[in-house]
PDB file of N, CA and C in Angstrom:
ATOM      1  N   UNK A 143      -4.930  -6.729  17.008  1.00  0.00           N
ATOM      2  CA  UNK A 143      -3.799  -5.853  17.275  1.00  0.00           C
ATOM      3  C   UNK A 143      -3.742  -4.742  16.229  1.00  0.00           C
ATOM      4  N   UNK A 144      -3.365  -3.570  16.683  1.00  0.00           N
ATOM      5  CA  UNK A 144      -3.259  -2.445  15.755  1.00  0.00           C
ATOM      6  C   UNK A 144      -2.002  -2.580  14.891  1.00  0.00           C
ATOM      7  N   UNK A 145      -2.037  -1.868  13.783  1.00  0.00           N
ATOM      8  CA  UNK A 145      -0.917  -1.848  12.842  1.00  0.00           C
ATOM      9  C   UNK A 145      -0.449  -0.401  12.737  1.00  0.00           C
ATOM     10  N   UNK A 146       0.846  -0.198  12.893  1.00  0.00           N
ATOM     11  CA  UNK A 146       1.419   1.141  12.763  1.00  0.00           C
ATOM     12  C   UNK A 146       2.272   1.152  11.505  1.00  0.00           C
ATOM     13  N   UNK A 147       2.186   2.248  10.769  1.00  0.00           N
ATOM     14  CA  UNK A 147       2.980   2.416   9.549  1.00  0.00           C
ATOM     15  C   UNK A 147       3.811   3.680   9.717  1.00  0.00           C
ATOM     16  N   UNK A 148       5.106   3.545   9.469  1.00  0.00           N
ATOM     17  CA  UNK A 148       6.003   4.692   9.524  1.00  0.00           C
ATOM     18  C   UNK A 148       6.589   4.880   8.128  1.00  0.00           C
ATOM     19  N   UNK A 149       6.393   6.070   7.593  1.00  0.00           N
ATOM     20  CA  UNK A 149       6.892   6.423   6.260  1.00  0.00           C
ATOM     21  C   UNK A 149       7.890   7.560   6.399  1.00  0.00           C
ATOM     22  N   UNK A 150       9.032   7.424   5.776  1.00  0.00           N
ATOM     23  CA  UNK A 150       9.993   8.519   5.712  1.00  0.00           C
ATOM     24  C   UNK A 150      10.075   8.931   4.249  1.00  0.00           C
ATOM     25  N   UNK A 151       9.745  10.190   3.997  1.00  0.00           N
ATOM     26  CA  UNK A 151       9.671  10.697   2.627  1.00  0.00           C
ATOM     27  C   UNK A 151      10.605  11.888   2.469  1.00  0.00           C
ATOM     28  N   UNK A 152      11.259  11.957   1.344  1.00  0.00           N
ATOM     29  CA  UNK A 152      12.163  13.066   1.046  1.00  0.00           C
ATOM     30  C   UNK A 152      11.674  13.735  -0.225  1.00  0.00           C
ATOM     31  N   UNK A 153      11.190  14.960  -0.105  1.00  0.00           N
ATOM     32  CA  UNK A 153      10.669  15.613  -1.304  1.00  0.00           C
ATOM     33  C   UNK A 153      11.755  16.433  -1.991  1.00  0.00           C
ATOM     34  N   UNK A 154      11.522  16.685  -3.258  1.00  0.00           N
ATOM     35  CA  UNK A 154      12.442  17.497  -4.046  1.00  0.00           C
ATOM     36  C   UNK A 154      12.406  18.933  -3.514  1.00  0.00           C
ATOM     37  N   UNK A 155      13.548  19.610  -3.554  1.00  0.00           N
ATOM     38  CA  UNK A 155      13.655  20.945  -2.952  1.00  0.00           C
ATOM     39  C   UNK A 155      12.715  21.958  -3.595  1.00  0.00           C
ATOM     40  N   UNK A 156      12.374  21.784  -4.843  1.00  0.00           N
ATOM     41  CA  UNK A 156      11.489  22.737  -5.514  1.00  0.00           C
ATOM     42  C   UNK A 156      10.010  22.345  -5.410  1.00  0.00           C
ATOM     43  N   UNK A 157       9.707  21.313  -4.625  1.00  0.00           N
ATOM     44  CA  UNK A 157       8.334  20.805  -4.562  1.00  0.00           C
ATOM     45  C   UNK A 157       7.756  20.793  -3.149  1.00  0.00           C
ATOM     46  N   UNK A 158       8.426  21.408  -2.200  1.00  0.00           N
ATOM     47  CA  UNK A 158       8.006  21.309  -0.798  1.00  0.00           C
ATOM     48  C   UNK A 158       6.580  21.807  -0.561  1.00  0.00           C
ATOM     49  N   UNK A 159       6.234  22.943  -1.108  1.00  0.00           N
ATOM     50  CA  UNK A 159       4.900  23.494  -0.869  1.00  0.00           C
ATOM     51  C   UNK A 159       3.806  22.561  -1.406  1.00  0.00           C
ATOM     52  N   UNK A 160       3.973  22.094  -2.611  1.00  0.00           N
ATOM     53  CA  UNK A 160       2.993  21.180  -3.212  1.00  0.00           C
ATOM     54  C   UNK A 160       2.954  19.869  -2.459  1.00  0.00           C
ATOM     55  N   UNK A 161       4.117  19.356  -2.083  1.00  0.00           N
ATOM     56  CA  UNK A 161       4.183  18.087  -1.363  1.00  0.00           C
ATOM     57  C   UNK A 161       3.464  18.195  -0.021  1.00  0.00           C
ATOM     58  N   UNK A 162       3.697  19.290   0.703  1.00  0.00           N
ATOM     59  CA  UNK A 162       3.031  19.486   1.989  1.00  0.00           C
ATOM     60  C   UNK A 162       1.517  19.585   1.822  1.00  0.00           C
ATOM     61  N   UNK A 163       1.059  20.234   0.779  1.00  0.00           N
ATOM     62  CA  UNK A 163      -0.382  20.319   0.521  1.00  0.00           C
ATOM     63  C   UNK A 163      -0.964  18.928   0.293  1.00  0.00           C
ATOM     64  N   UNK A 164      -0.276  18.116  -0.486  1.00  0.00           N
ATOM     65  CA  UNK A 164      -0.748  16.747  -0.765  1.00  0.00           C
ATOM     66  C   UNK A 164      -0.744  15.903   0.510  1.00  0.00           C
ATOM     67  N   UNK A 165       0.279  16.048   1.328  1.00  0.00           N
ATOM     68  CA  UNK A 165       0.337  15.315   2.598  1.00  0.00           C
ATOM     69  C   UNK A 165      -0.826  15.706   3.502  1.00  0.00           C
ATOM     70  N   UNK A 166      -1.082  16.997   3.602  1.00  0.00           N
ATOM     71  CA  UNK A 166      -2.156  17.475   4.474  1.00  0.00           C
ATOM     72  C   UNK A 166      -3.518  16.982   3.999  1.00  0.00           C
ATOM     73  N   UNK A 167      -3.741  16.976   2.689  1.00  0.00           N
ATOM     74  CA  UNK A 167      -5.005  16.446   2.161  1.00  0.00           C
ATOM     75  C   UNK A 167      -5.158  14.974   2.527  1.00  0.00           C
ATOM     76  N   UNK A 168      -4.080  14.215   2.357  1.00  0.00           N
ATOM     77  CA  UNK A 168      -4.109  12.786   2.667  1.00  0.00           C
ATOM     78  C   UNK A 168      -4.451  12.572   4.140  1.00  0.00           C
ATOM     79  N   UNK A 169      -3.823  13.307   5.022  1.00  0.00           N
ATOM     80  CA  UNK A 169      -4.059  13.156   6.453  1.00  0.00           C
ATOM     81  C   UNK A 169      -5.486  13.562   6.826  1.00  0.00           C
ATOM     82  N   UNK A 170      -5.931  14.715   6.333  1.00  0.00           N
ATOM     83  CA  UNK A 170      -7.270  15.204   6.683  1.00  0.00           C
ATOM     84  C   UNK A 170      -8.353  14.186   6.339  1.00  0.00           C
ATOM     85  N   UNK A 171      -8.255  13.587   5.173  1.00  0.00           N
ATOM     86  CA  UNK A 171      -9.271  12.612   4.758  1.00  0.00           C
ATOM     87  C   UNK A 171      -9.086  11.291   5.497  1.00  0.00           C
ATOM     88  N   UNK A 172      -7.845  10.844   5.642  1.00  0.00           N
ATOM     89  CA  UNK A 172      -7.559   9.546   6.273  1.00  0.00           C
ATOM     90  C   UNK A 172      -8.024   9.502   7.721  1.00  0.00           C
ATOM     91  N   UNK A 173      -7.920  10.611   8.419  1.00  0.00           N
ATOM     92  CA  UNK A 173      -8.331  10.652   9.828  1.00  0.00           C
ATOM     93  C   UNK A 173      -9.814  10.329  10.018  1.00  0.00           C
ATOM     94  N   UNK A 174     -10.603  10.479   8.975  1.00  0.00           N
ATOM     95  CA  UNK A 174     -12.038  10.196   9.048  1.00  0.00           C
ATOM     96  C   UNK A 174     -12.395   8.784   8.585  1.00  0.00           C
ATOM     97  N   UNK A 175     -11.385   8.031   8.179  1.00  0.00           N
ATOM     98  CA  UNK A 175     -11.649   6.659   7.739  1.00  0.00           C
ATOM     99  C   UNK A 175     -11.932   5.751   8.930  1.00  0.00           C
ATOM    100  N   UNK A 176     -12.807   4.789   8.699  1.00  0.00           N
ATOM    101  CA  UNK A 176     -13.088   3.799   9.738  1.00  0.00           C
ATOM    102  C   UNK A 176     -11.816   2.999  10.015  1.00  0.00           C
ATOM    103  N   UNK A 177     -11.469   2.864  11.284  1.00  0.00           N
ATOM    104  CA  UNK A 177     -10.297   2.089  11.677  1.00  0.00           C
ATOM    105  C   UNK A 177      -9.016   2.893  11.793  1.00  0.00           C
ATOM    106  N   UNK A 178      -9.069   4.191  11.450  1.00  0.00           N
ATOM    107  CA  UNK A 178      -7.879   5.041  11.586  1.00  0.00           C
ATOM    108  C   UNK A 178      -7.783   5.515  13.027  1.00  0.00           C
ATOM    109  N   UNK A 179      -6.717   5.127  13.710  1.00  0.00           N
ATOM    110  CA  UNK A 179      -6.501   5.528  15.101  1.00  0.00           C
ATOM    111  C   UNK A 179      -5.633   6.777  15.195  1.00  0.00           C
ATOM    112  N   UNK A 180      -4.730   6.956  14.248  1.00  0.00           N
ATOM    113  CA  UNK A 180      -3.843   8.132  14.233  1.00  0.00           C
ATOM    114  C   UNK A 180      -3.220   8.272  12.849  1.00  0.00           C
ATOM    115  N   UNK A 181      -2.962   9.507  12.460  1.00  0.00           N
ATOM    116  CA  UNK A 181      -2.304   9.787  11.182  1.00  0.00           C
ATOM    117  C   UNK A 181      -1.625  11.138  11.350  1.00  0.00           C
ATOM    118  N   UNK A 182      -0.320  11.130  11.519  1.00  0.00           N
ATOM    119  CA  UNK A 182       0.412  12.344  11.850  1.00  0.00           C
ATOM    120  C   UNK A 182       1.606  12.528  10.922  1.00  0.00           C
ATOM    121  N   UNK A 183       1.971  13.783  10.719  1.00  0.00           N
ATOM    122  CA  UNK A 183       3.152  14.110   9.921  1.00  0.00           C
ATOM    123  C   UNK A 183       4.102  14.923  10.786  1.00  0.00           C
ATOM    124  N   UNK A 184       5.367  14.562  10.705  1.00  0.00           N
ATOM    125  CA  UNK A 184       6.411  15.283  11.426  1.00  0.00           C
ATOM    126  C   UNK A 184       7.496  15.680  10.437  1.00  0.00           C
ATOM    127  N   UNK A 185       8.264  16.678  10.828  1.00  0.00           N
ATOM    128  CA  UNK A 185       9.414  17.072  10.025  1.00  0.00           C
ATOM    129  C   UNK A 185      10.601  17.238  10.968  1.00  0.00           C
ATOM    130  N   UNK A 186      11.713  16.566  10.686  1.00  0.00           N
ATOM    131  CA  UNK A 186      12.900  16.752  11.523  1.00  0.00           C
ATOM    132  C   UNK A 186      13.326  18.222  11.523  1.00  0.00           C
ATOM    133  N   UNK A 187      13.756  18.694  12.673  1.00  0.00           N
ATOM    134  CA  UNK A 187      14.177  20.096  12.798  1.00  0.00           C
ATOM    135  C   UNK A 187      15.329  20.434  11.851  1.00  0.00           C
ATOM    136  N   UNK A 188      16.207  19.477  11.634  1.00  0.00           N
ATOM    137  CA  UNK A 188      17.425  19.743  10.884  1.00  0.00           C
ATOM    138  C   UNK A 188      17.421  19.197   9.453  1.00  0.00           C
ATOM    139  N   UNK A 189      16.258  18.736   8.959  1.00  0.00           N
ATOM    140  CA  UNK A 189      16.226  18.170   7.610  1.00  0.00           C
ATOM    141  C   UNK A 189      15.024  18.706   6.841  1.00  0.00           C
ATOM    142  N   UNK A 190      15.212  19.855   6.287  1.00  0.00           N
ATOM    143  CA  UNK A 190      14.154  20.454   5.479  1.00  0.00           C
ATOM    144  C   UNK A 190      13.869  19.546   4.286  1.00  0.00           C
ATOM    145  N   UNK A 191      12.612  19.345   3.988  1.00  0.00           N
ATOM    146  CA  UNK A 191      12.240  18.503   2.859  1.00  0.00           C
ATOM    147  C   UNK A 191      12.046  17.046   3.224  1.00  0.00           C
ATOM    148  N   UNK A 192      12.365  16.677   4.466  1.00  0.00           N
ATOM    149  CA  UNK A 192      12.124  15.302   4.908  1.00  0.00           C
ATOM    150  C   UNK A 192      10.867  15.293   5.785  1.00  0.00           C
ATOM    151  N   UNK A 193      10.059  14.272   5.596  1.00  0.00           N
ATOM    152  CA  UNK A 193       8.804  14.149   6.330  1.00  0.00           C
ATOM    153  C   UNK A 193       8.685  12.734   6.880  1.00  0.00           C
ATOM    154  N   UNK A 194       8.145  12.637   8.081  1.00  0.00           N
ATOM    155  CA  UNK A 194       7.911  11.333   8.702  1.00  0.00           C
ATOM    156  C   UNK A 194       6.416  11.255   8.987  1.00  0.00           C
ATOM    157  N   UNK A 195       5.772  10.281   8.376  1.00  0.00           N
ATOM    158  CA  UNK A 195       4.347  10.052   8.600  1.00  0.00           C
ATOM    159  C   UNK A 195       4.202   8.838   9.505  1.00  0.00           C
ATOM    160  N   UNK A 196       3.378   8.992  10.525  1.00  0.00           N
ATOM    161  CA  UNK A 196       3.118   7.880  11.441  1.00  0.00           C
ATOM    162  C   UNK A 196       1.616   7.643  11.449  1.00  0.00           C
ATOM    163  N   UNK A 197       1.243   6.453  11.025  1.00  0.00           N
ATOM    164  CA  UNK A 197      -0.167   6.080  10.953  1.00  0.00           C
ATOM    165  C   UNK A 197      -0.409   4.925  11.918  1.00  0.00           C
ATOM    166  N   UNK A 198      -1.599   4.861  12.471  1.00  0.00           N
ATOM    167  CA  UNK A 198      -1.979   3.689  13.251  1.00  0.00           C
ATOM    168  C   UNK A 198      -3.389   3.299  12.844  1.00  0.00           C
ATOM    169  N   UNK A 199      -3.531   2.016  12.548  1.00  0.00           N
ATOM    170  CA  UNK A 199      -4.794   1.463  12.078  1.00  0.00           C
ATOM    171  C   UNK A 199      -5.258   0.388  13.046  1.00  0.00           C
ATOM    172  N   UNK A 200      -6.552   0.272  13.184  1.00  0.00           N
ATOM    173  CA  UNK A 200      -7.147  -0.677  14.125  1.00  0.00           C
ATOM    174  C   UNK A 200      -6.707  -2.107  13.840  1.00  0.00           C
ATOM    175  N   UNK A 201      -6.598  -2.450  12.553  1.00  0.00           N
ATOM    176  CA  UNK A 201      -6.200  -3.804  12.167  1.00  0.00           C
ATOM    177  C   UNK A 201      -5.760  -3.810  10.700  1.00  0.00           C
ATOM    178  N   UNK A 202      -5.358  -4.969  10.221  1.00  0.00           N
ATOM    179  CA  UNK A 202      -4.888  -5.114   8.837  1.00  0.00           C
ATOM    180  C   UNK A 202      -5.979  -4.763   7.822  1.00  0.00           C
ATOM    181  N   UNK A 203      -7.227  -5.114   8.139  1.00  0.00           N
ATOM    182  CA  UNK A 203      -8.328  -4.812   7.221  1.00  0.00           C
ATOM    183  C   UNK A 203      -8.497  -3.304   7.043  1.00  0.00           C
ATOM    184  N   UNK A 204      -8.412  -2.560   8.132  1.00  0.00           N
ATOM    185  CA  UNK A 204      -8.541  -1.103   8.051  1.00  0.00           C
ATOM    186  C   UNK A 204      -7.420  -0.512   7.198  1.00  0.00           C
ATOM    187  N   UNK A 205      -6.203  -1.013   7.381  1.00  0.00           N
ATOM    188  CA  UNK A 205      -5.077  -0.540   6.575  1.00  0.00           C
ATOM    189  C   UNK A 205      -5.283  -0.901   5.110  1.00  0.00           C
ATOM    190  N   UNK A 206      -5.742  -2.094   4.854  1.00  0.00           N
ATOM    191  CA  UNK A 206      -5.997  -2.531   3.484  1.00  0.00           C
ATOM    192  C   UNK A 206      -7.062  -1.657   2.816  1.00  0.00           C
ATOM    193  N   UNK A 207      -8.121  -1.343   3.543  1.00  0.00           N
ATOM    194  CA  UNK A 207      -9.165  -0.463   3.000  1.00  0.00           C
ATOM    195  C   UNK A 207      -8.606   0.920   2.694  1.00  0.00           C
ATOM    196  N   UNK A 208      -7.741   1.407   3.559  1.00  0.00           N
ATOM    197  CA  UNK A 208      -7.091   2.707   3.333  1.00  0.00           C
ATOM    198  C   UNK A 208      -6.289   2.682   2.038  1.00  0.00           C
ATOM    199  N   UNK A 209      -5.533   1.624   1.837  1.00  0.00           N
ATOM    200  CA  UNK A 209      -4.708   1.526   0.628  1.00  0.00           C
ATOM    201  C   UNK A 209      -5.545   1.437  -0.641  1.00  0.00           C
ATOM    202  N   UNK A 210      -6.801   1.051  -0.514  1.00  0.00           N
ATOM    203  CA  UNK A 210      -7.689   0.987  -1.666  1.00  0.00           C
ATOM    204  C   UNK A 210      -8.496   2.261  -1.878  1.00  0.00           C
ATOM    205  N   UNK A 211      -8.367   3.214  -0.965  1.00  0.00           N
ATOM    206  CA  UNK A 211      -9.167   4.440  -1.056  1.00  0.00           C
ATOM    207  C   UNK A 211      -8.677   5.346  -2.187  1.00  0.00           C
ATOM    208  N   UNK A 212      -9.569   6.161  -2.702  1.00  0.00           N
ATOM    209  CA  UNK A 212      -9.216   7.041  -3.814  1.00  0.00           C
ATOM    210  C   UNK A 212      -8.189   8.106  -3.395  1.00  0.00           C
ATOM    211  N   UNK A 213      -8.271   8.614  -2.180  1.00  0.00           N
ATOM    212  CA  UNK A 213      -7.312   9.641  -1.750  1.00  0.00           C
ATOM    213  C   UNK A 213      -5.910   9.061  -1.564  1.00  0.00           C
ATOM    214  N   UNK A 214      -5.820   7.820  -1.101  1.00  0.00           N
ATOM    215  CA  UNK A 214      -4.510   7.173  -0.976  1.00  0.00           C
ATOM    216  C   UNK A 214      -3.933   6.899  -2.366  1.00  0.00           C
ATOM    217  N   UNK A 215      -4.748   6.361  -3.263  1.00  0.00           N
ATOM    218  CA  UNK A 215      -4.277   6.076  -4.623  1.00  0.00           C
ATOM    219  C   UNK A 215      -3.832   7.360  -5.327  1.00  0.00           C
ATOM    220  N   UNK A 216      -4.544   8.465  -5.079  1.00  0.00           N
ATOM    221  CA  UNK A 216      -4.146   9.754  -5.654  1.00  0.00           C
ATOM    222  C   UNK A 216      -2.759  10.148  -5.148  1.00  0.00           C
ATOM    223  N   UNK A 217      -2.537  10.043  -3.835  1.00  0.00           N
ATOM    224  CA  UNK A 217      -1.240  10.408  -3.271  1.00  0.00           C
ATOM    225  C   UNK A 217      -0.125   9.535  -3.848  1.00  0.00           C
ATOM    226  N   UNK A 218      -0.394   8.254  -3.982  1.00  0.00           N
ATOM    227  CA  UNK A 218       0.615   7.333  -4.546  1.00  0.00           C
ATOM    228  C   UNK A 218       0.937   7.687  -5.995  1.00  0.00           C
ATOM    229  N   UNK A 219      -0.043   8.201  -6.725  1.00  0.00           N
ATOM    230  CA  UNK A 219       0.178   8.611  -8.122  1.00  0.00           C
ATOM    231  C   UNK A 219       1.012   9.883  -8.218  1.00  0.00           C
ATOM    232  N   UNK A 220       0.708  10.883  -7.377  1.00  0.00           N
ATOM    233  CA  UNK A 220       1.369  12.183  -7.529  1.00  0.00           C
ATOM    234  C   UNK A 220       2.682  12.305  -6.761  1.00  0.00           C
ATOM    235  N   UNK A 221       2.838  11.577  -5.684  1.00  0.00           N
ATOM    236  CA  UNK A 221       4.017  11.778  -4.832  1.00  0.00           C
ATOM    237  C   UNK A 221       5.359  11.418  -5.472  1.00  0.00           C
ATOM    238  N   UNK A 222       5.460  10.397  -6.317  1.00  0.00           N
ATOM    239  CA  UNK A 222       6.791  10.088  -6.863  1.00  0.00           C
ATOM    240  C   UNK A 222       7.439  11.244  -7.627  1.00  0.00           C
ATOM    241  N   UNK A 223       6.653  12.058  -8.322  1.00  0.00           N
ATOM    242  CA  UNK A 223       7.251  13.170  -9.066  1.00  0.00           C
ATOM    243  C   UNK A 223       7.661  14.319  -8.150  1.00  0.00           C
ATOM    244  N   UNK A 224       7.215  14.285  -6.900  1.00  0.00           N
ATOM    245  CA  UNK A 224       7.553  15.335  -5.938  1.00  0.00           C
ATOM    246  C   UNK A 224       8.685  14.926  -4.999  1.00  0.00           C
ATOM    247  N   UNK A 225       9.130  13.672  -5.111  1.00  0.00           N
ATOM    248  CA  UNK A 225      10.141  13.151  -4.188  1.00  0.00           C
ATOM    249  C   UNK A 225      11.486  12.950  -4.877  1.00  0.00           C
ATOM    250  N   UNK A 226      12.540  13.000  -4.060  1.00  0.00           N
ATOM    251  CA  UNK A 226      13.892  12.701  -4.549  1.00  0.00           C
ATOM    252  C   UNK A 226      14.126  11.204  -4.683  1.00  0.00           C
ATOM    253  N   UNK A 227      13.458  10.436  -3.840  1.00  0.00           N
ATOM    254  CA  UNK A 227      13.644   8.980  -3.828  1.00  0.00           C
ATOM    255  C   UNK A 227      12.368   8.334  -3.297  1.00  0.00           C
ATOM    256  N   UNK A 228      12.213   7.039  -3.517  1.00  0.00           N
ATOM    257  CA  UNK A 228      11.020   6.357  -2.999  1.00  0.00           C
ATOM    258  C   UNK A 228      10.961   6.435  -1.472  1.00  0.00           C
ATOM    259  N   UNK A 229       9.754   6.424  -0.960  1.00  0.00           N
ATOM    260  CA  UNK A 229       9.554   6.470   0.493  1.00  0.00           C
ATOM    261  C   UNK A 229      10.091   5.203   1.139  1.00  0.00           C
ATOM    262  N   UNK A 230      10.580   5.369   2.348  1.00  0.00           N
ATOM    263  CA  UNK A 230      10.962   4.220   3.177  1.00  0.00           C
ATOM    264  C   UNK A 230       9.746   3.919   4.052  1.00  0.00           C
ATOM    265  N   UNK A 231       9.186   2.722   3.904  1.00  0.00           N
ATOM    266  CA  UNK A 231       7.957   2.371   4.589  1.00  0.00           C
ATOM    267  C   UNK A 231       8.175   1.154   5.475  1.00  0.00           C
ATOM    268  N   UNK A 232       7.702   1.267   6.710  1.00  0.00           N
ATOM    269  CA  UNK A 232       7.785   0.141   7.642  1.00  0.00           C
ATOM    270  C   UNK A 232       6.393  -0.077   8.236  1.00  0.00           C
ATOM    271  N   UNK A 233       5.861  -1.293   8.069  1.00  0.00           N
ATOM    272  CA  UNK A 233       4.591  -1.657   8.690  1.00  0.00           C
ATOM    273  C   UNK A 233       4.917  -2.457   9.945  1.00  0.00           C
ATOM    274  N   UNK A 234       4.426  -1.998  11.074  1.00  0.00           N
ATOM    275  CA  UNK A 234       4.762  -2.588  12.363  1.00  0.00           C
ATOM    276  C   UNK A 234       3.498  -3.118  13.044  1.00  0.00           C
ATOM    277  N   UNK A 235       3.630  -4.229  13.704  1.00  0.00           N
ATOM    278  CA  UNK A 235       2.543  -4.796  14.501  1.00  0.00           C
ATOM    279  C   UNK A 235       2.946  -4.680  15.960  1.00  0.00           C
ATOM    280  N   UNK A 236       2.063  -4.143  16.768  1.00  0.00           N
ATOM    281  CA  UNK A 236       2.350  -3.961  18.204  1.00  0.00           C
ATOM    282  C   UNK A 236       2.474  -5.304  18.889  1.00  0.00           C
ATOM    283  N   UNK A 237       3.558  -5.479  19.610  1.00  0.00           N
ATOM    284  CA  UNK A 237       3.791  -6.713  20.359  1.00  0.00           C
ATOM    285  C   UNK A 237       3.347  -6.583  21.804  1.00  0.00           C
ATOM    286  N   UNK A 238       3.556  -5.432  22.376  1.00  0.00           N
ATOM    287  CA  UNK A 238       3.216  -5.200  23.778  1.00  0.00           C
ATOM    288  C   UNK A 238       2.377  -3.953  23.882  1.00  0.00           C
TER     289      UNK A 238
END
């Protein structure tokens, strides 16, 4: 069964450009990883600075490998200083 991850991130108002660049780098590289089915970023129309990332991985192993990748570890290192608060992360397993 595939695993979907939904992240809601709120960046600091003075860091939006840098944060978006880091998000785009993460997505561009992640999309080429083995087991990555989807990796998308959305922004609510009415909430500037808020980002919703939706990832889908073939299985738990693929997600685990992603979390061990250098580009993911880089994002985890730099993103806290660009955010107002920690990301809200939900890992979901498809039931149907």
